[in-house]
Coordinates of N, CA and C and ligand atoms in Angstrom, one line a residue:
X1 N 0.9 -1.2 -0.1 CA -0.1 0.0 0.3 C 0.8 1.2 -0.2
X2 N 0.5 2.8 -1.2 CA 1.6 3.1 -1.1 C 1.6 4.0 0.4
X3 N 2.6 5.0 0.4 CA 2.7 5.8 1.9 C 1.6 6.3 1.7
X4 N 1.7 6.9 0.9 CA 0.7 8.8 0.8 C -0.3 7.9 -0.8
X5 N -1.0 8.9 -0.3 CA -2.5 8.4 -0.9 C -2.2 9.4 -2.5
X6 N -2.7 8.7 -3.0 CA -2.9 9.3 -4.8 C -3.2 10.5 -4.6
X7 N -2.3 11.5 -5.7 CA -2.3 12.7 -5.8 C -1.1 13.5 -5.5
X8 N -0.4 12.7 -4.6 CA 0.5 13.1 -3.9 C 2.1 13.3 -5.5
X9 N 2.7 14.7 -5.0 CA 3.4 14.7 -6.2 C 4.4 13.4 -6.5
X10 N 4.4 12.9 -7.5 CA 6.2 11.8 -7.4 C 6.8 12.2 -8.3
X11 N 8.1 12.5 -7.9 CA 9.4 12.9 -8.4 C 9.1 12.9 -9.8
X12 N 10.2 13.5 -10.2 CA 9.8 14.0 -12.3 C 11.0 13.1 -12.2
X13 N 11.5 12.1 -13.4 CA 12.5 11.2 -13.6 C 13.1 11.8 -14.5
X14 N 14.8 12.2 -14.2 CA 15.3 13.4 -15.4 C 16.8 12.2 -16.0
X15 N 17.3 12.4 -16.9 CA 18.6 12.0 -17.4 C 19.1 11.2 -16.1
X16 N 19.8 12.4 -14.9 CA 20.2 11.9 -14.0 C 20.2 11.5 -13.1
X17 N 18.8 11.3 -13.0 CA 18.5 10.0 -11.9 C 18.3 9.2 -12.9
X18 N 18.0 9.0 -13.9 CA 17.5 7.6 -14.8 C 17.3 6.5 -13.7
X19 N 19.0 6.1 -13.9 CA 19.6 5.1 -13.6 C 19.1 4.3 -11.8
X20 N 18.8 5.6 -10.7 CA 17.9 5.3 -9.1 C 17.4 4.4 -9.5
X21 N 16.0 5.4 -10.8 CA 14.8 5.4 -11.0 C 14.4 4.2 -11.0
X22 N 15.7 3.5 -12.0 CA 15.4 2.1 -13.5 C 15.7 1.1 -11.7
X23 N 17.1 1.6 -11.4 CA 17.4 0.1 -10.2 C 16.4 0.4 -9.2
X24 N 15.3 1.5 -8.8 CA 13.9 1.0 -8.1 C 13.3 0.1 -8.4
X25 N 13.2 0.3 -9.4 CA 11.6 -0.6 -10.5 C 12.2 -1.9 -10.2
X26 N 13.6 -2.0 -10.0 CA 14.1 -3.8 -9.9 C 14.2 -4.0 -7.8
X27 N 14.1 -3.3 -7.2 CA 14.1 -3.0 -6.1 C 15.6 -3.5 -5.6
X28 N 16.3 -2.3 -6.2 CA 17.4 -2.1 -6.2 C 18.3 -0.9 -5.7
X29 N 18.8 -0.5 -4.6 CA 19.3 1.0 -4.0 C 20.3 1.4 -4.4
X30 N 20.6 2.1 -5.2 CA 22.0 2.7 -6.0 C 22.1 3.7 -5.8
X31 N 23.4 3.8 -5.2 CA 23.8 5.3 -4.9 C 24.8 5.4 -5.2
X32 N 24.9 7.2 -5.9 CA 25.8 7.7 -6.5 C 26.7 7.6 -6.1
X33 N 27.9 6.9 -6.7 CA 29.5 7.2 -6.4 C 30.6 7.5 -7.1
X34 N 31.9 8.7 -6.4 CA 32.8 9.3 -7.2 C 33.2 8.1 -7.7
X35 N 34.4 7.7 -8.8 CA 34.6 6.9 -9.1 C 36.0 8.1 -8.4
X36 N 36.2 9.0 -8.8 CA 37.8 9.2 -8.7 C 38.2 9.8 -6.7
X37 N 37.1 10.1 -5.8 CA 37.3 10.2 -4.5 C 36.7 9.3 -3.6
X38 N 36.4 8.3 -4.2 CA 35.4 7.7 -3.5 C 33.8 8.3 -2.9
X39 N 34.3 9.7 -3.1 CA 32.4 9.8 -2.1 C 31.6 9.1 -2.7
X40 N 30.6 9.3 -1.3 CA 29.0 8.8 -2.2 C 28.2 9.9 -2.1
X41 N 27.3 10.0 -2.7 CA 26.4 11.4 -3.0 C 25.2 11.2 -3.0
X42 N 23.9 11.4 -2.4 CA 22.6 11.2 -2.4 C 21.7 12.1 -2.0
X43 N 21.2 13.4 -2.5 CA 20.3 12.8 -3.9 C 22.0 13.2 -5.1
X44 N 20.9 12.8 -6.1 CA 22.2 12.3 -6.4 C 22.9 13.7 -7.8
X45 N 24.1 14.0 -7.8 CA 23.8 16.0 -8.1 C 25.4 15.1 -9.0
X46 N 25.6 16.1 -10.5 CA 26.4 16.3 -11.3 C 27.5 16.1 -11.5
X47 N 28.0 16.9 -9.4 CA 29.3 16.6 -9.6 C 29.5 16.3 -8.4
X48 N 30.8 16.1 -8.1 CA 31.1 15.2 -6.9 C 31.5 16.4 -5.8
X49 N 30.6 16.8 -5.0 CA 30.9 17.5 -3.6 C 32.5 17.9 -2.4
X50 N 33.3 16.9 -3.4 CA 33.7 16.5 -2.1 C 35.1 16.8 -3.3
X51 N 35.2 16.6 -4.2 CA 36.4 16.9 -5.3 C 36.3 17.5 -6.5
X52 N 34.4 17.6 -6.8 CA 34.0 18.0 -8.4 C 34.1 17.6 -8.9
X53 N 34.4 16.6 -9.5 CA 34.7 15.7 -10.1 C 33.8 15.3 -11.3
X54 N 33.2 15.5 -12.6 CA 31.6 14.5 -12.9 C 32.1 13.1 -13.0
X55 N 33.3 12.4 -12.7 CA 32.8 11.0 -13.4 C 32.7 9.7 -11.5
X56 N 31.0 9.1 -11.9 CA 30.7 8.7 -11.4 C 30.3 6.9 -11.8
X57 N 29.7 6.7 -10.6 CA 29.0 5.2 -11.0 C 28.4 4.9 -10.5
X58 N 27.1 4.0 -10.4 CA 26.7 3.4 -9.0 C 27.0 2.2 -8.7
X59 N 26.4 2.2 -7.1 CA 26.3 1.5 -6.5 C 25.5 0.1 -5.4
X60 N 25.5 0.0 -5.7 CA 24.0 -0.8 -4.8 C 24.8 -0.6 -3.2
X61 N 23.2 -0.5 -2.5 CA 23.2 -0.6 -0.7 C 22.6 -1.8 -0.4
X62 N 22.8 -2.5 0.2 CA 22.3 -3.7 1.3 C 20.7 -2.8 1.2
X63 N 20.6 -1.5 1.5 CA 19.5 -1.1 1.8 C 19.0 -1.1 3.4
X64 N 20.1 -1.2 4.2 CA 20.2 -1.6 5.5 C 20.2 -0.3 6.0
X65 N 20.1 0.0 7.2 CA 20.9 1.3 7.9 C 19.7 1.5 9.0
X66 N 19.5 3.1 10.4 CA 19.7 3.8 10.6 C 19.0 4.6 11.0
X67 N 18.0 5.0 11.2 CA 16.9 6.4 11.9 C 18.2 7.4 12.1
X68 N 18.8 8.6 11.0 CA 19.6 9.4 11.6 C 18.7 10.4 12.7
X69 N 17.5 10.9 11.7 CA 17.1 11.6 12.6 C 15.2 12.0 11.8
X70 N 15.0 12.6 12.2 CA 13.1 12.3 11.7 C 12.4 13.8 12.1
X71 N 11.2 13.3 11.1 CA 10.2 14.7 12.4 C 9.1 14.2 12.1
X72 N 7.9 14.7 12.7 CA 7.1 14.5 12.2 C 6.1 15.3 12.0
X73 N 5.3 14.9 10.4 CA 4.7 15.7 10.3 C 3.3 16.0 10.0
X74 N 2.6 17.2 10.7 CA 1.1 17.5 11.7 C 0.1 17.6 11.3
X75 N 1.1 19.2 10.2 CA 0.1 19.9 9.0 C 0.3 19.2 7.6
X76 N -1.1 18.9 6.6 CA -0.9 18.5 6.0 C -0.1 19.7 4.9
X77 N 0.8 19.8 4.1 CA 1.5 20.9 3.2 C 1.1 20.1 2.2
X78 N 0.1 19.0 1.3 CA -0.3 19.7 0.3 C -1.8 18.6 0.8
X79 N -2.3 19.6 -0.2 CA -3.9 18.2 0.2 C -4.0 16.7 -0.3
X80 N -3.4 16.1 -0.7 CA -3.0 15.1 -0.7 C -2.9 14.1 0.6
X81 N -2.3 15.2 1.5 CA -1.9 14.9 2.4 C -2.9 14.9 3.7
X82 N -4.1 15.2 3.1 CA -5.0 16.0 4.2 C -5.5 14.4 5.5
X83 N -5.5 13.6 4.9 CA -5.6 12.1 5.9 C -4.6 11.3 6.1
X84 N -3.6 12.1 5.8 CA -2.3 11.1 6.3 C -1.7 11.8 7.5
X85 N -1.9 12.8 8.1 CA -1.3 13.7 8.8 C -1.3 13.0 10.2
X86 N -0.8 12.6 11.1 CA 0.5 12.4 11.0 C 1.3 11.7 10.8
X87 N 2.4 11.8 9.3 CA 3.3 11.2 9.1 C 4.7 11.3 10.1
X88 N 5.3 10.9 9.6 CA 7.0 10.5 9.2 C 8.1 11.2 8.3
X89 N 8.3 11.8 8.5 CA 9.7 11.7 7.4 C 11.5 11.8 7.7
X90 N 11.8 10.8 7.3 CA 12.8 10.4 8.4 C 14.2 10.5 7.0
X91 N 15.2 10.5 8.5 CA 16.4 10.6 7.3 C 17.3 9.5 7.6
X92 N 17.3 8.2 7.2 CA 18.4 7.2 6.7 C 19.1 6.9 6.5
X93 N 20.5 7.0 7.8 CA 22.0 6.7 7.3 C 21.8 5.3 7.2
X94 N 22.6 4.9 5.8 CA 22.7 4.3 5.5 C 24.2 3.1 5.4
X95 N 24.0 1.8 6.3 CA 25.3 1.7 6.7 C 26.0 1.3 6.1
X96 N 26.1 1.0 4.1 CA 27.2 1.1 3.7 C 27.1 2.3 2.9
X97 N 28.2 2.1 1.3 CA 28.0 3.3 0.7 C 28.2 4.9 1.7
X98 N 29.1 4.7 2.1 CA 29.7 5.5 3.2 C 28.7 6.5 4.2
X99 N 27.6 5.9 4.5 CA 26.6 6.3 5.8 C 26.4 7.0 4.9
X100 N 25.4 7.3 3.7 CA 25.1 8.6 3.2 C 24.0 8.6 3.3
X101 N 22.8 9.5 3.7 CA 22.0 9.8 4.0 C 21.0 10.1 3.0
X102 N 20.2 8.9 3.2 CA 18.5 9.2 2.8 C 17.1 9.8 2.7
X103 N 17.7 10.7 2.7 CA 15.3 11.4 3.5 C 14.5 10.2 2.7
X104 N 13.2 9.9 3.4 CA 12.2 9.2 3.4 C 11.6 8.9 4.6
X105 N 11.0 8.2 4.8 CA 9.9 7.9 5.6 C 9.9 6.0 6.0
X106 N 9.4 6.0 7.8 CA 9.6 4.5 7.8 C 7.9 3.8 7.8
X107 N 7.3 3.3 7.4 CA 6.1 2.8 6.4 C 6.3 1.8 8.2
X108 N 4.9 1.2 8.2 CA 4.2 1.0 9.4 C 4.6 0.9 10.7
X109 N 4.9 2.1 11.2 CA 5.3 2.7 11.9 C 5.0 4.0 12.6
X110 N 4.4 3.8 13.6 CA 3.1 5.4 14.4 C 4.1 5.9 14.5
X111 N 3.1 7.3 14.5 CA 4.6 9.0 14.7 C 5.6 8.9 16.1
X112 N 4.8 7.8 16.9 CA 5.1 7.7 18.5 C 6.4 6.9 19.0
X113 N 6.0 5.4 17.6 CA 7.2 5.2 17.5 C 8.4 4.9 17.3
X114 N 8.5 6.6 16.1 CA 9.7 6.2 14.9 C 10.7 6.3 16.1
X115 N 11.9 6.6 16.5 CA 12.7 6.7 17.1 C 14.8 7.0 16.8
X116 N 15.6 7.9 16.8 CA 16.3 8.0 15.8 C 17.8 6.7 16.6
X117 N 18.6 6.1 15.5 CA 19.1 4.6 16.2 C 18.3 3.8 15.4
X118 N 16.9 3.2 15.7 CA 15.8 2.9 15.2 C 16.5 2.1 13.9
X119 N 16.7 0.9 14.1 CA 17.1 -0.4 12.9 C 16.1 -0.5 11.5
X120 N 16.4 0.2 10.4 CA 15.7 0.1 9.6 C 16.2 -0.5 7.9
X121 N 15.4 -0.6 7.0 CA 15.0 -1.6 5.5 C 14.6 -1.2 5.0
X122 N 15.5 -1.3 3.5 CA 14.6 -0.5 2.4 C 13.6 -1.1 2.5
X123 N 12.2 -0.7 2.0 CA 10.5 -1.2 1.6 C 10.2 -0.8 0.3
X124 N 9.4 -1.0 -0.4 CA 9.8 0.0 -1.7 C 8.6 -0.5 -2.1
X125 N 7.7 1.1 -2.0 CA 6.7 1.6 -2.7 C 6.6 1.9 -4.0
X126 N 5.8 0.7 -4.5 CA 5.4 0.8 -6.2 C 4.1 2.0 -6.3
X127 N 4.9 3.2 -6.6 CA 3.8 4.1 -6.5 C 3.1 4.5 -8.1
X128 N 4.2 4.3 -8.8 CA 3.7 3.7 -10.7 C 4.4 2.5 -10.9
X129 N 3.6 2.9 -12.7 CA 4.8 1.7 -12.9 C 6.1 2.2 -13.2
X130 N 6.4 4.3 -13.6 CA 7.8 3.9 -13.5 C 8.2 4.5 -12.6
X131 N 7.7 4.6 -11.5 CA 8.3 5.2 -10.4 C 8.5 4.3 -9.0
X132 N 9.1 3.5 -8.1 CA 9.0 2.8 -7.5 C 10.1 3.4 -6.3
X133 N 9.4 3.6 -5.7 CA 10.0 4.9 -3.6 C 10.2 4.2 -2.8
X134 N 12.3 4.4 -2.5 CA 12.6 3.7 -1.1 C 11.8 4.3 -0.2
X135 N 10.9 3.2 0.6 CA 11.1 4.3 1.6 C 11.2 2.8 2.4
X136 N 11.3 3.2 4.3 CA 12.0 1.6 5.1 C 11.3 1.6 6.0
X137 N 11.1 0.4 6.8 CA 10.4 -0.5 7.9 C 11.4 -0.7 8.3
X138 N 10.9 -1.0 9.9 CA 11.6 -1.6 11.3 C 12.4 -2.7 10.4
X139 N 13.6 -2.7 10.7 CA 14.2 -4.3 9.9 C 14.2 -5.5 11.5
Ligands
ZN201 ZN1 34.8 12.9 -5.6

């Protein structure tokens, strides 16, 4: 079941992010990785934030991590979320891929149950035929 109801804006797939979404459709979480200095980055960007190189590849993550921080959204910021509040927005620190931070949500988790340090694993939210979004659930 989708984390958000129909009508919630969904990501626009662009050439830079297409490999990420293609992997997500296969339920693989891939993270952009600088092939010059080894820095991982997410969200995808054309240049490395560490060495400014445009060279990169994509590395598959185990999808395991922990909640680095989170917030509970209590006010609907979009009409599609009127019936969803309160819900969590979590920043997940992956166990691999340089401990890169991934903005997402923890599914099947009441607002008062989310906690910093909670072990989570990726859970795939198939929104459309094109967009499968990486959410997380308790590990
Ligand atoms: Zn770099």
